[in-house]
Amino acid sequence: QVQLVESGGGLVQAGGSLRLSCAASGRIFRINTMAWHRQAPGKQREMVAAITSGDSTNYADSVKGRFTVSRDNAKNTVYLQMNSLKPEDTAVYYCNADVRPSILSARQYDYWGQGTQVTVSS
């Protein structure tokens, strides 16, 4: 019903920047919370940043002051601007969206993107 397509990952040197994008398509009436998670090999998946439909944001302590999450509701797209990148930021980054499919539905459904690799070299 809903597809999330991520882009913007890649290889960058420490101190550099990347901007991730995630575009949602399909049966969408309203997207409530959109979020970015990441997972490095051997580590637990963690929520990096989240943004609600009212543009309230939350960040993991490890990225506060460096990452900024934003959204474009007209495009059903969420962004993650990553500055001052560190090798510790190396991970697969996943887009997540909490979606209400139609005005007739009171249920919300959780969708995930395919993930995009971010590698930060020192």
Coordinates of C-alpha atoms in Angstrom, one line a residue:
Q1 CA 0.0 0.0 0.0
V2 CA 2.8 2.4 0.9
Q3 CA 6.3 2.5 -0.4
L4 CA 9.2 4.5 1.1
V5 CA 12.1 5.2 -1.1
E6 CA 15.3 6.5 0.4
S7 CA 18.2 8.3 -1.2
G8 CA 21.3 10.4 -0.4
G9 CA 23.5 7.9 1.4
G10 CA 27.1 7.5 0.5
L11 CA 30.7 7.8 1.6
V12 CA 31.9 11.0 3.3
Q13 CA 34.9 12.1 5.3
A14 CA 34.6 12.9 9.0
G15 CA 33.4 16.5 9.4
G16 CA 31.5 16.3 6.1
S17 CA 27.7 16.5 5.4
L18 CA 25.1 14.4 3.8
R19 CA 21.4 14.9 3.2
L20 CA 19.1 11.9 3.2
S21 CA 15.6 11.9 1.6
C22 CA 12.7 9.6 1.9
A23 CA 9.7 9.9 -0.3
A24 CA 6.5 8.0 0.6
S25 CA 3.9 7.0 -2.1
G26 CA 0.8 4.9 -2.3
R27 CA -2.4 4.9 -0.3
I28 CA -1.8 7.8 2.0
F29 CA -4.4 10.1 3.7
R30 CA -2.1 11.4 6.4
I31 CA 1.4 10.6 7.6
N32 CA 1.7 11.2 11.3
T33 CA 5.2 10.7 12.5
M34 CA 8.1 10.2 10.1
A35 CA 11.5 9.1 11.5
W36 CA 15.0 8.0 10.8
H37 CA 16.6 5.0 12.4
R38 CA 20.0 3.6 11.9
Q39 CA 21.7 0.3 12.6
A40 CA 25.4 -0.5 12.5
P41 CA 26.7 -4.1 12.4
G42 CA 26.7 -5.7 15.8
K43 CA 24.7 -2.8 17.3
Q44 CA 21.1 -2.3 18.1
R45 CA 18.9 -0.2 15.9
E46 CA 18.3 3.2 17.3
M47 CA 16.0 6.1 16.5
V48 CA 18.0 9.0 15.2
A49 CA 15.4 11.6 14.6
A50 CA 11.7 11.9 14.3
I51 CA 9.2 14.6 13.2
T52 CA 5.4 14.7 13.8
S53 CA 2.8 16.1 11.5
G54 CA 2.9 19.2 13.7
D55 CA 6.6 19.5 13.1
S56 CA 7.6 18.6 16.6
T57 CA 11.0 16.9 16.6
N58 CA 13.0 14.5 18.7
Y59 CA 16.7 13.5 18.4
A60 CA 19.0 11.0 19.8
D61 CA 21.5 12.6 22.2
S62 CA 24.3 11.4 20.0
V63 CA 23.2 13.6 17.0
K64 CA 21.7 16.6 18.7
G65 CA 23.2 19.8 17.3
R66 CA 24.5 18.0 14.2
F67 CA 21.4 16.5 12.5
T68 CA 18.2 18.2 11.5
V69 CA 15.0 16.4 10.4
S70 CA 12.4 18.1 8.3
R71 CA 9.4 17.2 6.1
D72 CA 7.6 18.4 3.1
N73 CA 4.0 17.3 3.5
A74 CA 3.1 18.3 -0.1
K75 CA 5.6 15.7 -1.3
N76 CA 5.2 13.2 1.5
T77 CA 8.9 13.4 2.0
V78 CA 11.1 13.5 5.1
Y79 CA 14.7 14.7 5.1
L80 CA 17.7 14.3 7.4
Q81 CA 20.4 16.8 7.1
M82 CA 23.6 15.4 8.7
N83 CA 26.4 17.8 9.5
S84 CA 29.7 17.3 11.3
L85 CA 29.6 13.6 10.6
K86 CA 31.7 11.2 12.7
P87 CA 32.9 7.7 12.0
E88 CA 30.4 6.6 14.7
D89 CA 27.6 7.7 12.4
T90 CA 28.4 4.9 10.0
A91 CA 25.3 2.7 9.6
V92 CA 22.4 1.8 7.4
Y93 CA 19.8 4.5 7.8
Y94 CA 16.1 3.5 7.5
C95 CA 13.1 5.7 6.9
N96 CA 10.0 5.0 8.9
A97 CA 6.5 6.4 8.5
D98 CA 3.3 6.0 10.6
V99 CA 0.5 6.2 7.9
R100 CA -3.2 6.6 8.0
P101 CA -4.3 5.2 4.7
S102 CA -7.6 6.9 4.2
I103 CA -10.2 9.2 5.9
L104 CA -12.3 6.1 6.5
S105 CA -9.6 4.4 8.5
A106 CA -8.9 5.1 12.1
R107 CA -5.9 2.8 12.1
Q108 CA -2.3 3.8 11.5
Y109 CA 0.2 1.5 9.9
D110 CA 4.0 1.4 10.2
Y111 CA 6.2 1.3 7.1
W112 CA 9.9 1.1 6.5
G113 CA 12.2 2.0 3.7
Q114 CA 14.8 -0.3 2.3
G115 CA 17.7 1.5 4.0
T116 CA 20.6 3.5 2.7
Q117 CA 24.2 3.1 3.6
V118 CA 26.1 6.0 5.2
T119 CA 29.8 5.5 5.7
V120 CA 32.0 8.1 7.4
S121 CA 35.7 7.7 7.1
S122 CA 38.4 9.2 9.3

